[in-house]
Coordinates of C-alpha atoms in Angstrom, one line a residue:
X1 CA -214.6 110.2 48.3
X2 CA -217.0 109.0 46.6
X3 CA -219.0 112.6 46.2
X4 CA -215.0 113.7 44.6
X5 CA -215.4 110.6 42.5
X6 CA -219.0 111.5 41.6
X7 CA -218.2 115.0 40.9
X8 CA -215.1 114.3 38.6
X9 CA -217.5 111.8 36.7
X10 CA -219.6 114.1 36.3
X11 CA -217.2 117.0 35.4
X12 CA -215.6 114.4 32.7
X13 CA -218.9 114.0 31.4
X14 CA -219.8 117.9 30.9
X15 CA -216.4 118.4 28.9
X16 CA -217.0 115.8 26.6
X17 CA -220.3 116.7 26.2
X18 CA -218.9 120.1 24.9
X19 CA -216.3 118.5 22.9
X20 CA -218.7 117.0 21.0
X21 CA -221.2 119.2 20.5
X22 CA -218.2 121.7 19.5
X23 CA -217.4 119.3 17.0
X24 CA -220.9 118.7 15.6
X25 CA -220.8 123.0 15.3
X26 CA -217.4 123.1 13.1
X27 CA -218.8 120.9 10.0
X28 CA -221.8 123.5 9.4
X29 CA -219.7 126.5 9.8
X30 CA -217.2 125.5 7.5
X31 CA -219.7 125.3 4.9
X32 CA -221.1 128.9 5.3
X33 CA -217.6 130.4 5.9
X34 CA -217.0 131.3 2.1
X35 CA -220.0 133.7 2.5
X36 CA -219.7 135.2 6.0
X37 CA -215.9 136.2 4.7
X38 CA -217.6 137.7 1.7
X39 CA -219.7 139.8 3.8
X40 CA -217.1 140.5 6.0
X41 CA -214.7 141.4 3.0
X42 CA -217.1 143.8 1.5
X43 CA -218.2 145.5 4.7
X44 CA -214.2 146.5 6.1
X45 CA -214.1 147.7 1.8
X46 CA -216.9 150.1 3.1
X47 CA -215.8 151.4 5.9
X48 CA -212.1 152.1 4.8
X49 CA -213.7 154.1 1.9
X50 CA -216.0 156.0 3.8
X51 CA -214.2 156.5 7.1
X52 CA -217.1 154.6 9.1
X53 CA -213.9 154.1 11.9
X54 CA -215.2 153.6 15.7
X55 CA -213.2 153.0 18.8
X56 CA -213.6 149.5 18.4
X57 CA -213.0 149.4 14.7
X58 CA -210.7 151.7 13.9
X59 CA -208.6 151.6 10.4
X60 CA -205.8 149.5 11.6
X61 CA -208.0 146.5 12.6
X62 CA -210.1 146.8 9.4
X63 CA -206.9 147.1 7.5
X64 CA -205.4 143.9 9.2
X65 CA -208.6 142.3 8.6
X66 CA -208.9 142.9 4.7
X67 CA -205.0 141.6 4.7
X68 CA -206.1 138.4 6.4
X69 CA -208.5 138.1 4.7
X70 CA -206.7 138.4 1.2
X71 CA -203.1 136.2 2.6
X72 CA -205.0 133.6 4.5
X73 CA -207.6 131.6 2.1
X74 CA -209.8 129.5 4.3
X75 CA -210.1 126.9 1.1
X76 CA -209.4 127.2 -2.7
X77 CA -213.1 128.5 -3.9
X78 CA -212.1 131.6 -1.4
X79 CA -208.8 132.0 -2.7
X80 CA -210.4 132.6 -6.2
X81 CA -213.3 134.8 -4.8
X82 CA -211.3 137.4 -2.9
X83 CA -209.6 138.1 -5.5
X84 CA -212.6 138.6 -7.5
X85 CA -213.9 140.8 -5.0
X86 CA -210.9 142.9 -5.0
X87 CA -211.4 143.3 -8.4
X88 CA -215.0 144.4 -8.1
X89 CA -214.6 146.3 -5.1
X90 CA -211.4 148.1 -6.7
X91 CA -209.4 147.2 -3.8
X92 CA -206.3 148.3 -5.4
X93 CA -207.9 152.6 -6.2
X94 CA -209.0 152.4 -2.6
X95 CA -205.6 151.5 -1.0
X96 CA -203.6 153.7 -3.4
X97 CA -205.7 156.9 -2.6
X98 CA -205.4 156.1 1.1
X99 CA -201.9 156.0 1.1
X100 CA -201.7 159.3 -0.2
X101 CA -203.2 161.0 3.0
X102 CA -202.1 157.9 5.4
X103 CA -200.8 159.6 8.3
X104 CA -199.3 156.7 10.9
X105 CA -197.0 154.3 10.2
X106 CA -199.3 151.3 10.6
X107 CA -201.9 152.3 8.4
X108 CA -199.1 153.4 5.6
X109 CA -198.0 149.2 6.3
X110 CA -200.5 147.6 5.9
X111 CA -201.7 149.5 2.7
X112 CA -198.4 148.9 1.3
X113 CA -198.8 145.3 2.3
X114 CA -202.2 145.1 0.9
X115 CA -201.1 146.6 -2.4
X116 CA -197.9 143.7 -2.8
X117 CA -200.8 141.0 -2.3
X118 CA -202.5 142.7 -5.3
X119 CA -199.3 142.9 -7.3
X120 CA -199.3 146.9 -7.3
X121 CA -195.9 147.7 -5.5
X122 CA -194.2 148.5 -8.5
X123 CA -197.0 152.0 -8.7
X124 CA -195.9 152.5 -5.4
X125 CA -192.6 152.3 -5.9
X126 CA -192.8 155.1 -9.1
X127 CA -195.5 156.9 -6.9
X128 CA -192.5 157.4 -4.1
X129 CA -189.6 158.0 -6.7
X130 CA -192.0 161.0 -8.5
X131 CA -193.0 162.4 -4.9
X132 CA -188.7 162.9 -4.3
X133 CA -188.2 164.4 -7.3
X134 CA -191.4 166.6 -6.6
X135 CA -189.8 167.1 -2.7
X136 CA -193.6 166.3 -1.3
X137 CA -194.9 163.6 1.2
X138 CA -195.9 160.4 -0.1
X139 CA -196.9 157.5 2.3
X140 CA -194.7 154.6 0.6
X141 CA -191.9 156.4 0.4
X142 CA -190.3 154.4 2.6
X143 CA -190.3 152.1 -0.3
X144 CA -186.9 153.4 -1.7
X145 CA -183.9 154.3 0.2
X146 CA -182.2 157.8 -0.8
X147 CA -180.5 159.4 -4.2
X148 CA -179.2 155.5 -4.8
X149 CA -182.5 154.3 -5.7
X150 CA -183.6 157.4 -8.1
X151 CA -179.8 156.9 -9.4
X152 CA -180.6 153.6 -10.8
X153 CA -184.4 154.3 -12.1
X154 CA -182.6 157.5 -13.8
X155 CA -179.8 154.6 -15.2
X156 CA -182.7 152.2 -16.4
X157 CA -184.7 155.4 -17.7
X158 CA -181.4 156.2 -20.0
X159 CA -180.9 152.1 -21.0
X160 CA -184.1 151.8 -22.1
X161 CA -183.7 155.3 -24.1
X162 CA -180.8 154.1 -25.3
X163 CA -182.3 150.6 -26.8
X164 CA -185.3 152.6 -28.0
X165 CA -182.9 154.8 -30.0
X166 CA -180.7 151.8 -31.0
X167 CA -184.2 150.2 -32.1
X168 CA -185.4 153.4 -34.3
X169 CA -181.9 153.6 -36.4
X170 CA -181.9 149.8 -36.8
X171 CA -185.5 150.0 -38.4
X172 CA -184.3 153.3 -40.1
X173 CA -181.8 151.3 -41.3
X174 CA -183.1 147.9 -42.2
X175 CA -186.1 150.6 -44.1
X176 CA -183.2 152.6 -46.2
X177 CA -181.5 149.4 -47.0
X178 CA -185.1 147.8 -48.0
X179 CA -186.2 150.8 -50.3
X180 CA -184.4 150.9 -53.7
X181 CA -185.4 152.7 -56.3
X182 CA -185.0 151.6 -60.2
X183 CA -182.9 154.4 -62.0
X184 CA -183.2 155.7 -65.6
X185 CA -181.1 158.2 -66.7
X186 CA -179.9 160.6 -69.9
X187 CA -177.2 162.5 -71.0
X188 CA -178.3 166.1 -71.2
X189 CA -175.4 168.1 -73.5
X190 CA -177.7 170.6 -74.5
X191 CA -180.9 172.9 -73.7
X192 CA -184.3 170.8 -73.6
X193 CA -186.7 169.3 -71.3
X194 CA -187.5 166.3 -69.4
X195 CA -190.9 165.0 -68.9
X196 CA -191.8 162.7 -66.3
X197 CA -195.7 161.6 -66.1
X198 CA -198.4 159.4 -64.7
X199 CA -197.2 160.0 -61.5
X200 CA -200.3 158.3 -59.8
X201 CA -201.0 159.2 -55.8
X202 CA -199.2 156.7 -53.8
X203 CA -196.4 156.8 -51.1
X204 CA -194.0 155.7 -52.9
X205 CA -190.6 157.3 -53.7
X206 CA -190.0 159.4 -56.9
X207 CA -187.1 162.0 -57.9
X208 CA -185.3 163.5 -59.9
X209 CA -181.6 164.2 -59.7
X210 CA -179.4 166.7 -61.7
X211 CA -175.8 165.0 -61.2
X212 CA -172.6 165.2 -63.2
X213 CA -171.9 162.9 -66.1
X214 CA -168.9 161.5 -64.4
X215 CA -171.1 160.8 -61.1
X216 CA -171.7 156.9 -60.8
X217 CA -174.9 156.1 -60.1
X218 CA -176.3 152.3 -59.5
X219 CA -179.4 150.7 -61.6
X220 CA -180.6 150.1 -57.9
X221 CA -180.2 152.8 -55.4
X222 CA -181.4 153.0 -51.8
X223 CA -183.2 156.1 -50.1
X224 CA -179.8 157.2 -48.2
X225 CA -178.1 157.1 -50.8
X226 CA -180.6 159.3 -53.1
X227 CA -180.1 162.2 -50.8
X228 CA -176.2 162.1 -50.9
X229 CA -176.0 162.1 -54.8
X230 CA -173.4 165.2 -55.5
X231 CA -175.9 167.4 -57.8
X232 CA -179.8 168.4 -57.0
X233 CA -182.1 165.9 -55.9
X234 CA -185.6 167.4 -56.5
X235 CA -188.4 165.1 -55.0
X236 CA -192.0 164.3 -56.7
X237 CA -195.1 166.1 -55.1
X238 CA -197.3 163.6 -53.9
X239 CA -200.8 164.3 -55.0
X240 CA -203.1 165.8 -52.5
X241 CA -206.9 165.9 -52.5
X242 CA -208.7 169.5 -51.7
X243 CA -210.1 170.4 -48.3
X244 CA -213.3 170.6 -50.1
X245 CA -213.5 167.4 -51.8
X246 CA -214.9 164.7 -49.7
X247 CA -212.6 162.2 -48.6
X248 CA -212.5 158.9 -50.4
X249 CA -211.7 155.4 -48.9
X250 CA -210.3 154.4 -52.1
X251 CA -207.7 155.7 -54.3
X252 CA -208.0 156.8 -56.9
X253 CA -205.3 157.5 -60.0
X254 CA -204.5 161.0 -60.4
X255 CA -201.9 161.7 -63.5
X256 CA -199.3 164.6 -62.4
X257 CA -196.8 165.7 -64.9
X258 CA -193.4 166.9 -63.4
X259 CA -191.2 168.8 -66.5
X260 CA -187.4 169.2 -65.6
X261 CA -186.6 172.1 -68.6
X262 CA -182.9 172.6 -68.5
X263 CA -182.5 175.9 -70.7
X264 CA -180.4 179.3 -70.5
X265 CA -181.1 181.9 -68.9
X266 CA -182.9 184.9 -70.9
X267 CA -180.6 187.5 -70.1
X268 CA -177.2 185.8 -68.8
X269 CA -177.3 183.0 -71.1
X270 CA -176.1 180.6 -68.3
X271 CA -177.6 177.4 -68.2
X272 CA -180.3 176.9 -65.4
X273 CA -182.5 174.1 -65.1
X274 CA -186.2 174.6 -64.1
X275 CA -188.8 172.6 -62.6
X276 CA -192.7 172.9 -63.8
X277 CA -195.7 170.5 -61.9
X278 CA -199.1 169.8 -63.5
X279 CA -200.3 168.1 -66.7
X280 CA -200.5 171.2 -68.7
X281 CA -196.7 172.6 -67.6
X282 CA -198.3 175.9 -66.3
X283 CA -197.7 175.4 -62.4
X284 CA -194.0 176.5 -61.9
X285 CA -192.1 174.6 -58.7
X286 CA -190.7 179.0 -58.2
X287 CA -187.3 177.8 -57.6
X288 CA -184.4 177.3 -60.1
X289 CA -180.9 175.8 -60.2
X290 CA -177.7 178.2 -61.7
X291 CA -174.3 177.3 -62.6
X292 CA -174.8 174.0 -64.3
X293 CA -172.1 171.9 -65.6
X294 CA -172.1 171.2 -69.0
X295 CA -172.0 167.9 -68.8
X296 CA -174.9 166.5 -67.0
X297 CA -177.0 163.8 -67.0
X298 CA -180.8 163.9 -65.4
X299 CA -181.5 160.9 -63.6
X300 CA -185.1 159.6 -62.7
X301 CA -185.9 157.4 -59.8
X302 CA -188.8 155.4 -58.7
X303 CA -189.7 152.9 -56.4
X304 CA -192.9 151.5 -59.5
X305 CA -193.0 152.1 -62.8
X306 CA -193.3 155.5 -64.2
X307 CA -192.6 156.8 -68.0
X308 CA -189.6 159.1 -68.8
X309 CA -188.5 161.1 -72.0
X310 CA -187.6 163.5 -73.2
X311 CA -188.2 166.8 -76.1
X312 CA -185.4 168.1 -77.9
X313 CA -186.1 171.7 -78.9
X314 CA -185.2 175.2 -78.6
X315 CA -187.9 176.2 -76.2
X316 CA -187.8 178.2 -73.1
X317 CA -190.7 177.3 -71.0
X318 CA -191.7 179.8 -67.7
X319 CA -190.9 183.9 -66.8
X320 CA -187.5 185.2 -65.9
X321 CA -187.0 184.1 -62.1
X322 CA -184.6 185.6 -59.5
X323 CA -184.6 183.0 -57.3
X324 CA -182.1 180.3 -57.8
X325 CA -180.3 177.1 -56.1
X326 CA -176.5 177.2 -56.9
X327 CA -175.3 173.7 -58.2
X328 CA -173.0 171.8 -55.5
X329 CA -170.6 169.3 -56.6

C-alpha cells in the first residue's frame, strides 16, 4: 500500500510538474505568435500561388489555414496586420484567379469564403452572372440561383438606366431653363442688311432668327425655346483657331462679323435673305432662305452683350445662289 501510495505521490507530483511548466511555456509564446502567424500567412500565400501542394499540404488545408488565419484574430494588433498582409500579398487577385480554374467543390468554398472576409463577393457575384450569360464554367457560380437572379440584375440594370436618364433630362432641363438669352429685334419691311459684330470666341449662345412680325417673342428667352421659334433660326459660328496655330492657354478676342442681307432675288425678284461670315462680308454661309413674308422682323439673341444694326440701302451683296431653305411658318 504504501509503494501505490508512493507511486500516486509521485505520479501527482509529475503532472503538476507539467502543468506548470506548460504554463510558464504559454506567456512567451503568446508574445511571438503575431510573427509566427505572419510567417505562416505569407508562406500558405506562396504556395497557393505557385502550386507548391504536397500530400501533406495539399490546397484545401492551406486554404483552410489562410481562412483561419484571416476569421480567427489571435489579438487586436493581428487583426490589423492580416489584413495588411492581404493587402500586400494581393490576397484578393490570388483567390479570384483560382477560382476561375477551381476544380472541387471545397477548394471553390473556401475561396469564395476567403473572398467574403475580404469584402469581394459582390465581383464574384457579377463574375457568375457574366459567365451565364456567356454559357461557360465559372467556380462561384453557385453564388446565384437560376434565370431569377439574372432577372433581377437585368431589373436593377434597367432602374438605374432609368434614373440615369431621368438624371440627364432633369439637368437638360434645369440647363435650358438656366440659359436665357437677351433679345433685340427690328422690323424689316424692306430690302437691307443686318450686321451683327464683335462676336468674341466664347461658348456662349448667339443667333439670329428670321420670324414673322406677328410672332411674340420674350425680352428673355431660353435655349428650348430658341429652336422652336416659327421662322429660321441661324446660329453664330464660334471662332475656331487653325490646326497650324499653336494652341493658346488663354483667350484671346477674335472680332467675327455675321451680315444677315435680306434682298431680292436677281432674277425672280422674290425676297431671300442671305447670310455672309467674316469682318470684310466676303465669306458667304452658301445657303439661303426663299419665300419670305413681307412682314418680318430679324431678331438677335445673345447670352453677353454684342452690337446690332442695321444699313438701309439698295445693295445686293453675294452671287446668284441655287441653293435655298424654304421659310416655314
Amino acid at each position: 500500500m504504501k509503494t501505490s501510495k508512493s507511486e500516486h505521490e509521485s505520479s501527482t507530483t509529475h503532472i503538476n510538474l507539467i502543468s506548470e511548466s506548460t504554463i510558464e511555456q504559454n506567456e512567451p509564446e503568446k508574445e511571438y505568435m503575431t510573427n509566427d502567424n505572419d510567417t505562416l500567412f505569407r508562406k500558405s500565400i506562396e504556395v497557393i500561388k505557385y502550386g507548391n501542394f504536397t500530400d501533406e499540404n495539399n490546397e484545401k488545408d492551406v486554404l483552410k489555414q489562410i481562412l483561419r488565419l484571416l476569421v480567427n484574430p489571435i489579438n487586436n494588433e493581428w487583426k490589423q496586420l492580416v489584413r495588411h498582409l492581404a493587402a500586400e500579398l494581393q490576397l484578393g487577385n490570388l483567390m479570384l484567379s483560382r477560382l476561375e480554374t477551381a476544380q472541387t467543390d471545397e477548394t471553390k468554398t473556401y475561396c469564395v469564403s476567403i473572398l467574403a472576409v475580404l469584402g469581394m463577393l459582390h465581383i464574384v457575384i457579377d463574375k457568375a452572372r457574366e459567365a451565364k450569360r456567356e454559357m461557360r464554367k465559372y467556380g462561384g457560380s453557385f453564388m446565384i440561383f437560376g434565370d431569377a437572379e439574372l432577372e433581377k440584375e437585368d431589373n436593377e440594370v434597367a432602374l438605374r438606366r432609368k434614373v440615369e436618364l431621368i438624371y440627364q433630362y432633369k439637368q437638360s432641363f434645369e440647363e435650358s431653363r438656366r440659359i436665357r438669352l437677351d433679345c433685340k429685334y427690328k422690323i424689316v419691311r424692306k430690302f437691307f442688311g443686318i450686321i451683327v459684330d464683335q462676336i468674341r470666341q466664347s461658348e456662349r449662345l448667339r443667333s439670329i432668327a428670321i420670324v414673322k412680325d406677328s410672332e411674340v417673342i420674350p425680352q428673355m428667352i431660353s435655349f428650348n425655346e430658341m429652336t422652336n421659334l416659327k421662322g429660321v433660326v441661324f446660329t453664330v459660328p464660334q471662332y475656331q483657331q487653325s490646326l497650324t496655330q499653336i494652341p493658346q492657354t488663354k483667350i484671346q478676342d477674335q472680332d467675327k462679323w455675321i451680315r444677315l442681307n435680306i434682298q431680292l432675288d436677281f432674277e425672280t425678284e422674290e425676297r431671300i435673305a442671305k447670310f455672309f461670315i467674316g469682318k470684310d462680308i466676303i465669306e458667304f454661309a452658301g445657303v439661303g432662305i426663299k419665300k419670305l413674308p413681307q412682314d418680318i422682323k430679324v431678331v438677335v439673341m445673345s447670352q453677353s452683350p454684342v452690337k446690332a444694326y442695321y444699313v438701309d440701302n439698295q445693295e445686293r451683296k453675294g452671287e446668284e445662289i441655287t441653293q435655298f431653305i424654304p421659310w416655314s411658318i
